[in-house]
Amino acid sequence: MSAPATVTTAPVLSFPPPIFAKLSPSPFLLAHLKPSASNTPAIRPNGRVPSEHRTPTINTNSLTHGSGSAVVRVGDTAVVCGVRGELLLASNIPHPRRDNADRSDTEISDLGLLVPNLELSTGCSPAHLPSNAPGTLAQSLSQRVLSLLQKSDLVSLQDLEILYRPPVTDPDMPDETPETVVKAYLGLYIDILFISLDGNPFDAAWLAVVAALRDTRLPQAWWDADREMILCSDSVRESRKLSTRCTPIASTFAIYMPGTVQQRRSSQESWMLADPDGFEEELCDETVTIVLDCSKGNTSGILKVEKNGGGTVGRALMRRMLSEAERKWHDWSSALEVTDAV
Amino acid sequence: MTVPTAQLSHLHRADGSATYSQAGYSVVGAVNGPIEVQRRDELPEEAAIEVNIRPAIGVGSTKERHLESILHSTLRHVILIHNYPRTLIQITLQIISTPEDEAAFGKHSSLSVLPSLLQTSILALLSASIPLAMTFASTVIAVMPSGKLETNPSVKSLAQASSVHVFAFSSTGHLLVVESEGSFDMDTWDSACAEAESICCSPKEDGDQMDDDASSENLQTFLKQAMEKKVERDLRWKQQS
């Protein structure tokens, strides 16, 4: 008559967090950002608060065969960037410059002296199959790096020109000093390889480009009039450092909106996630990228703003993002300074 | 100021089509959809969107891929993709003419063509009667070194400008796309954004005295007029002679 002694409790259906994240990623992220207990702060699954970015680790000069290189690691995103110089003879340029007046600001882009290429097909993430042709994302990132290189004036043309001043031939006319001519240019191939991709490829790739260019040493090169060719010196001591004129840092933000599409249209609830990782990036449609250069004084010089994928970010939120981006600029640029000092 | 022109549903074999011309750029767009999707691109819960951009000369490069990805993420937000799971909506945009002196100036900038591409895509989608959550309008603004804002900038002023901004606003008044490059600060960006908003969004209902000039410059009104013209033509058979 008595009940069995052993009381069997109904098994509670519970998952460990990784399985919860895989099964229903969006509610998992929402549970982190909007904790049920009011005194718990909102912390993303990766342990950061929403406006917190990852701290980069930068190693420069690790490749032996390039003019400059950098390995940048931001969380689980790791990028290698190598810079290699190649000569472009002025005589090989099909349409020589018409005038010397205001060429310098567009010369680098007109001649294509900076050639970035970004490679994602290295097995860096399951979404990008190794040894495939570059996909839309890789091509789009290459284009963004290229246009930023051209617009930011990071590299000055003077560093890439190889000048030649012909000797005075006629001793009778000492007044006539011969004009300095550009005999060749150094084109820079900037190759960016992703070893591992865990969200936010553009910020990491751009930091790697800046770090690699700051590390670049170009060989002493001169025009040899007798041999009619460009000669380069082997000596490292004679090589000169490429000067970078500014320190642009990119900051990407993703906007997370919970719920289904229908719910999203009605509700205004959204979170700004700075420096999203791969898991968050999959759940966010809208992204904003701001490229800043605060190195010239304290005024924030914006070099680029890109935003697409949704309509949440208005002018007010953009200002908030800018102040976050400024904070990130100080953190990341000091990481670059530390690397230079080593 | 260059007046934009649009022509809708003029390609007979596509589900929807539009030609949009402004500031020297002319783009033909064709939309097919919802159509069957290749197994590999099929999405279980939404329609796949494919955007193809063909340049005026040559084959597409990284620049076109970048523009495609901007359009793709914008249109994903605009089209009601969840109504058509496991289908494909294909948007093909062919740039047919570019300003004559483009090669001499900003041949590397991809920004100046973006408003025309966005406008063509929305007109073509409307022409194909694809269900949309909203429409949008897009414009480009150049900030000259003097600080003056120039709307509908010529190719020359785009080359001289200290910064160039492309904005797209939805019909609901939200900021959808921003592509700004150059060197500028937040206040400049803010004023450029406000200027673009007044061009893109229909004027607020504040009385009846609507300026004729203002309404013709307004892109949302332009979109409405282009659609009205198309509907009028479609219903011609109903009209008494």
Coordinates of C-alpha atoms in Angstrom, one line a residue, chain A:
Chain A
M1 CA 0.0 0.0 0.0
S2 CA 2.9 2.3 0.7
A3 CA 4.5 4.1 -2.2
P4 CA 7.8 2.8 -3.4
A5 CA 10.6 4.2 -1.3
T6 CA 12.6 5.7 -4.1
V7 CA 11.2 8.9 -5.3
T8 CA 12.1 9.5 -8.9
T9 CA 12.3 13.1 -9.8
A10 CA 11.3 13.9 -13.4
P11 CA 14.5 14.5 -15.4
V12 CA 14.9 18.2 -16.0
L13 CA 15.5 19.0 -19.6
S14 CA 18.6 21.2 -19.6
F15 CA 21.4 21.9 -21.9
P16 CA 24.9 23.1 -21.3
P17 CA 25.4 26.6 -22.8
P18 CA 27.3 25.5 -25.9
I19 CA 24.4 23.4 -27.0
F20 CA 21.9 26.1 -26.2
A21 CA 23.9 28.5 -28.3
K22 CA 24.0 26.1 -31.3
L23 CA 20.3 25.2 -31.1
S24 CA 18.8 28.7 -30.7
P25 CA 21.5 31.3 -31.1
S26 CA 19.3 34.3 -31.0
P27 CA 17.6 33.6 -27.7
F28 CA 20.9 32.6 -26.3
L29 CA 22.4 36.0 -27.1
L30 CA 19.3 37.8 -25.9
A31 CA 19.4 36.0 -22.6
H32 CA 22.9 37.3 -22.1
L33 CA 22.1 40.9 -23.2
K34 CA 18.9 41.1 -21.2
P35 CA 19.4 39.1 -18.1
S36 CA 16.2 38.2 -16.2
A37 CA 17.7 39.3 -12.9
S38 CA 17.8 43.1 -12.9
N39 CA 21.0 43.4 -10.9
T40 CA 23.1 41.3 -13.3
P41 CA 24.9 43.4 -15.9
A42 CA 24.5 42.7 -19.6
I43 CA 27.5 40.6 -20.7
R44 CA 27.9 39.1 -24.1
P45 CA 28.5 35.3 -24.4
N46 CA 32.2 36.1 -25.1
G47 CA 32.5 37.8 -21.7
R48 CA 32.6 41.4 -23.0
V49 CA 30.2 44.1 -22.2
P50 CA 28.3 45.4 -25.4
S51 CA 30.6 48.4 -26.0
E52 CA 33.9 46.5 -25.3
H53 CA 36.3 45.7 -28.1
R54 CA 39.0 43.0 -28.1
T55 CA 42.6 43.9 -27.4
P56 CA 44.9 43.2 -30.4
T57 CA 48.2 41.4 -30.2
I58 CA 50.6 42.7 -32.9
N59 CA 53.9 41.1 -34.0
T60 CA 55.9 42.8 -36.7
N61 CA 58.7 41.7 -39.0
S62 CA 58.1 38.0 -38.7
L63 CA 58.3 37.2 -42.4
T64 CA 61.9 37.2 -43.7
H65 CA 61.3 37.6 -47.5
G66 CA 59.1 40.7 -47.4
S67 CA 59.9 44.4 -47.0
G68 CA 57.6 44.5 -44.0
S69 CA 55.1 42.3 -42.3
A70 CA 52.8 42.0 -39.4
V71 CA 50.8 39.3 -37.6
V72 CA 47.8 40.7 -35.8
R73 CA 45.6 38.7 -33.5
V74 CA 42.3 40.1 -32.3
G75 CA 40.5 37.5 -30.2
D76 CA 40.3 34.4 -32.4
T77 CA 40.7 36.4 -35.6
A78 CA 44.3 36.2 -36.8
V79 CA 45.7 37.9 -39.8
V80 CA 49.1 37.9 -41.5
C81 CA 50.0 40.9 -43.7
G82 CA 53.1 41.1 -45.9
V83 CA 54.4 44.0 -47.9
R84 CA 56.6 43.5 -50.9
G85 CA 58.0 46.2 -53.2
E86 CA 58.3 45.9 -56.9
L87 CA 59.8 48.3 -59.4
L88 CA 57.7 50.1 -62.0
L89 CA 59.9 51.8 -64.5
A90 CA 58.7 55.2 -65.6
S91 CA 59.5 54.3 -69.2
N92 CA 56.9 51.5 -68.9
I93 CA 54.1 53.8 -68.0
P94 CA 52.0 54.1 -71.2
H95 CA 50.7 57.6 -70.7
P96 CA 53.2 59.8 -69.0
R97 CA 52.0 62.6 -66.8
R98 CA 51.0 65.7 -68.6
D99 CA 52.2 68.1 -66.0
N100 CA 53.8 68.1 -62.6
A101 CA 51.4 70.5 -61.0
D102 CA 49.0 68.6 -58.9
R103 CA 49.8 65.0 -59.6
S104 CA 51.0 63.9 -56.2
D105 CA 47.6 63.4 -54.6
T106 CA 46.2 61.1 -57.2
E107 CA 49.4 59.5 -58.6
I108 CA 49.3 56.6 -56.2
S109 CA 45.9 55.6 -57.2
D110 CA 46.3 56.5 -60.9
L111 CA 49.4 54.2 -61.2
G112 CA 48.0 51.6 -58.9
L113 CA 51.1 51.7 -56.7
L114 CA 49.4 50.1 -53.7
V115 CA 47.9 46.7 -54.5
P116 CA 46.2 45.0 -51.6
N117 CA 44.9 41.5 -51.9
L118 CA 42.9 39.7 -49.2
E119 CA 42.7 35.9 -49.0
L120 CA 40.0 34.2 -47.0
S121 CA 40.3 30.7 -48.6
T122 CA 42.9 29.5 -46.3
G123 CA 40.7 27.3 -44.1
C124 CA 40.2 30.2 -41.7
S125 CA 36.6 29.4 -41.0
P126 CA 34.1 26.7 -42.1
A127 CA 32.2 29.3 -44.1
H128 CA 35.2 29.8 -46.5
L129 CA 36.3 26.7 -48.1
P130 CA 40.1 26.4 -48.6
S131 CA 41.5 26.7 -52.1
N132 CA 38.3 28.2 -53.5
A133 CA 38.2 31.2 -55.7
P134 CA 37.9 34.4 -53.7
G135 CA 34.3 34.9 -52.7
T136 CA 32.2 38.1 -52.5
L137 CA 33.3 38.9 -48.9
A138 CA 37.0 38.6 -49.8
Q139 CA 36.7 40.7 -52.9
S140 CA 34.6 43.3 -51.0
L141 CA 37.1 43.5 -48.2
S142 CA 40.0 43.9 -50.7
Q143 CA 38.1 46.8 -52.3
R144 CA 37.5 48.4 -48.9
V145 CA 41.2 48.2 -48.0
L146 CA 42.2 49.5 -51.4
S147 CA 39.9 52.5 -51.3
L148 CA 40.9 53.3 -47.7
L149 CA 44.6 53.1 -48.6
Q150 CA 44.0 55.6 -51.4
K151 CA 41.8 58.0 -49.5
S152 CA 43.7 58.0 -46.2
D153 CA 47.0 59.2 -47.7
L154 CA 48.8 56.7 -45.5
V155 CA 51.7 56.3 -47.8
S156 CA 53.3 59.3 -49.3
L157 CA 54.4 59.3 -53.0
Q158 CA 57.9 60.7 -52.2
D159 CA 58.7 57.4 -50.5
L160 CA 57.8 55.4 -53.6
E161 CA 59.6 57.5 -56.2
I162 CA 63.1 56.8 -57.4
L163 CA 64.6 60.1 -58.5
Y164 CA 67.5 60.8 -60.7
R165 CA 69.3 64.1 -61.2
P166 CA 71.4 64.0 -64.4
P167 CA 75.0 65.4 -63.9
V168 CA 75.8 68.8 -65.3
T169 CA 77.0 68.1 -68.8
D170 CA 77.9 71.5 -70.2
P171 CA 80.5 73.2 -68.0
D172 CA 80.0 76.5 -69.9
M173 CA 76.5 76.9 -68.7
P174 CA 76.6 76.4 -64.9
D175 CA 73.2 78.1 -64.4
E176 CA 71.4 75.4 -66.1
T177 CA 70.9 72.8 -63.5
P178 CA 69.3 69.7 -64.9
E179 CA 65.9 68.8 -63.7
T180 CA 65.3 65.9 -61.4
V181 CA 63.3 63.2 -63.1
V182 CA 61.4 60.3 -61.7
K183 CA 63.0 57.2 -63.2
A184 CA 60.9 54.6 -61.5
Y185 CA 58.4 53.9 -58.8
L186 CA 58.2 51.2 -56.1
G187 CA 54.8 49.5 -56.1
L188 CA 53.8 47.9 -52.9
Y189 CA 52.0 44.5 -53.0
I190 CA 50.1 44.2 -49.7
D191 CA 49.0 40.6 -49.2
I192 CA 46.6 39.9 -46.3
L193 CA 46.0 36.3 -45.3
F194 CA 43.5 35.2 -42.7
I195 CA 44.7 32.4 -40.6
S196 CA 41.6 32.3 -38.5
L197 CA 38.4 34.2 -38.8
D198 CA 36.2 34.9 -35.8
G199 CA 34.2 37.9 -36.8
N200 CA 35.2 41.5 -37.7
P201 CA 37.6 40.8 -40.6
F202 CA 37.9 44.4 -41.7
D203 CA 39.2 45.9 -38.5
A204 CA 41.8 43.2 -38.1
A205 CA 42.9 43.3 -41.7
W206 CA 43.2 47.1 -41.7
L207 CA 45.2 47.0 -38.4
A208 CA 47.5 44.4 -40.0
V209 CA 48.0 46.6 -43.1
V210 CA 48.8 49.7 -41.0
A211 CA 51.2 47.7 -38.7
A212 CA 52.9 46.1 -41.8
L213 CA 53.4 49.4 -43.5
R214 CA 54.8 51.0 -40.4
D215 CA 57.3 48.1 -40.3
T216 CA 58.2 48.3 -44.0
R217 CA 61.8 49.2 -44.9
L218 CA 62.5 49.8 -48.6
P219 CA 65.9 49.2 -50.0
Q220 CA 68.0 52.1 -51.2
A221 CA 67.5 52.3 -55.0
W222 CA 69.0 54.5 -57.6
W223 CA 69.2 54.9 -61.3
D224 CA 72.5 53.8 -62.8
A225 CA 72.9 56.0 -65.9
D226 CA 75.7 53.8 -67.4
R227 CA 73.8 50.6 -67.2
E228 CA 70.5 52.3 -67.7
M229 CA 68.8 50.4 -65.0
I230 CA 67.7 50.7 -61.4
L231 CA 70.0 49.2 -58.8
C232 CA 69.1 48.3 -55.3
S233 CA 71.4 48.1 -52.3
D234 CA 71.7 44.9 -50.3
S235 CA 72.6 46.6 -47.1
V236 CA 70.0 46.9 -44.5
R237 CA 71.7 49.9 -43.0
E238 CA 71.1 51.9 -46.2
S239 CA 67.4 50.9 -46.4
R240 CA 65.0 53.5 -45.3
K241 CA 61.8 53.2 -43.4
L242 CA 58.5 53.9 -45.1
S243 CA 56.9 56.8 -43.4
T244 CA 53.2 56.5 -42.6
R245 CA 51.5 59.8 -42.4
C246 CA 48.6 58.9 -40.2
T247 CA 47.2 56.1 -38.0
P248 CA 43.7 55.3 -39.2
I249 CA 42.0 52.7 -37.0
A250 CA 38.7 51.0 -38.1
S251 CA 35.9 50.2 -35.6
T252 CA 33.0 48.0 -36.6
F253 CA 29.8 47.7 -34.7
A254 CA 27.0 45.3 -35.2
I255 CA 23.3 45.9 -34.3
Y256 CA 21.5 43.0 -32.7
M257 CA 17.7 42.9 -32.9
P258 CA 16.0 40.0 -31.2
G259 CA 13.0 38.1 -32.3
T260 CA 11.4 37.3 -35.6
V261 CA 11.3 39.6 -38.5
Q262 CA 7.7 40.7 -37.8
Q263 CA 8.6 41.4 -34.2
R264 CA 11.6 43.4 -35.2
R265 CA 9.7 45.8 -37.4
S266 CA 7.4 46.8 -34.5
S267 CA 9.9 46.8 -31.6
Q268 CA 12.6 49.3 -31.2
E269 CA 14.8 47.1 -29.0
S270 CA 18.3 46.8 -30.2
W271 CA 21.8 46.5 -28.9
M272 CA 25.0 47.9 -30.3
L273 CA 27.8 45.3 -30.1
A274 CA 31.3 46.6 -30.6
D275 CA 33.8 44.4 -32.4
P276 CA 31.4 41.5 -33.0
D277 CA 32.8 38.0 -33.0
G278 CA 31.7 35.3 -35.5
F279 CA 28.8 34.1 -33.5
E280 CA 27.4 37.6 -33.1
E281 CA 28.0 38.5 -36.7
E282 CA 25.7 35.7 -37.9
L283 CA 22.8 37.1 -35.8
C284 CA 23.3 40.8 -36.8
D285 CA 22.2 42.2 -40.1
E286 CA 23.2 45.8 -39.7
T287 CA 26.8 46.8 -39.4
V288 CA 28.5 50.1 -39.1
T289 CA 32.2 50.7 -39.7
I290 CA 33.9 54.0 -38.7
V291 CA 37.5 54.7 -39.6
L292 CA 39.1 57.3 -37.5
D293 CA 42.4 59.1 -37.3
C294 CA 42.9 61.1 -34.2
S295 CA 46.7 61.4 -34.6
K296 CA 46.6 64.9 -35.8
G297 CA 45.6 66.7 -32.7
N298 CA 42.6 65.9 -30.6
T299 CA 39.9 66.6 -33.2
S300 CA 38.5 63.4 -34.5
G301 CA 39.1 63.1 -38.2
I302 CA 36.8 60.6 -39.7
L303 CA 38.1 59.0 -42.8
K304 CA 35.3 56.6 -43.6
V305 CA 31.8 55.7 -42.5
E306 CA 30.1 52.6 -43.9
K307 CA 26.7 51.4 -42.8
N308 CA 24.3 49.0 -44.3
G309 CA 21.9 46.2 -43.7
G310 CA 19.2 48.0 -41.6
G311 CA 17.7 51.2 -40.5
T312 CA 18.3 51.2 -36.7
V313 CA 21.3 53.5 -36.5
G314 CA 20.3 57.1 -36.8
R315 CA 22.3 60.3 -36.3
A316 CA 22.2 60.1 -32.5
L317 CA 23.4 56.5 -32.3
M318 CA 26.1 57.4 -34.8
R319 CA 27.5 60.0 -32.4
R320 CA 27.6 57.4 -29.6
M321 CA 29.5 55.0 -31.9
L322 CA 31.9 57.7 -32.8
S323 CA 32.9 58.2 -29.1
E324 CA 33.3 54.5 -28.8
A325 CA 35.4 54.5 -31.9
E326 CA 37.6 57.2 -30.4
R327 CA 38.2 55.2 -27.3
K328 CA 39.1 52.2 -29.5
W329 CA 41.5 54.4 -31.5
H330 CA 43.5 55.3 -28.4
D331 CA 43.7 51.7 -27.3
W332 CA 44.6 50.2 -30.7
S333 CA 47.0 53.0 -31.7
S334 CA 48.9 52.6 -28.4
A335 CA 49.2 48.9 -29.2
L336 CA 50.8 49.9 -32.5
E337 CA 53.2 52.3 -30.6
V338 CA 54.2 49.6 -28.2
T339 CA 55.0 47.3 -31.2
D340 CA 57.1 50.0 -32.8
A341 CA 59.1 50.5 -29.6
V342 CA 60.0 46.8 -29.3

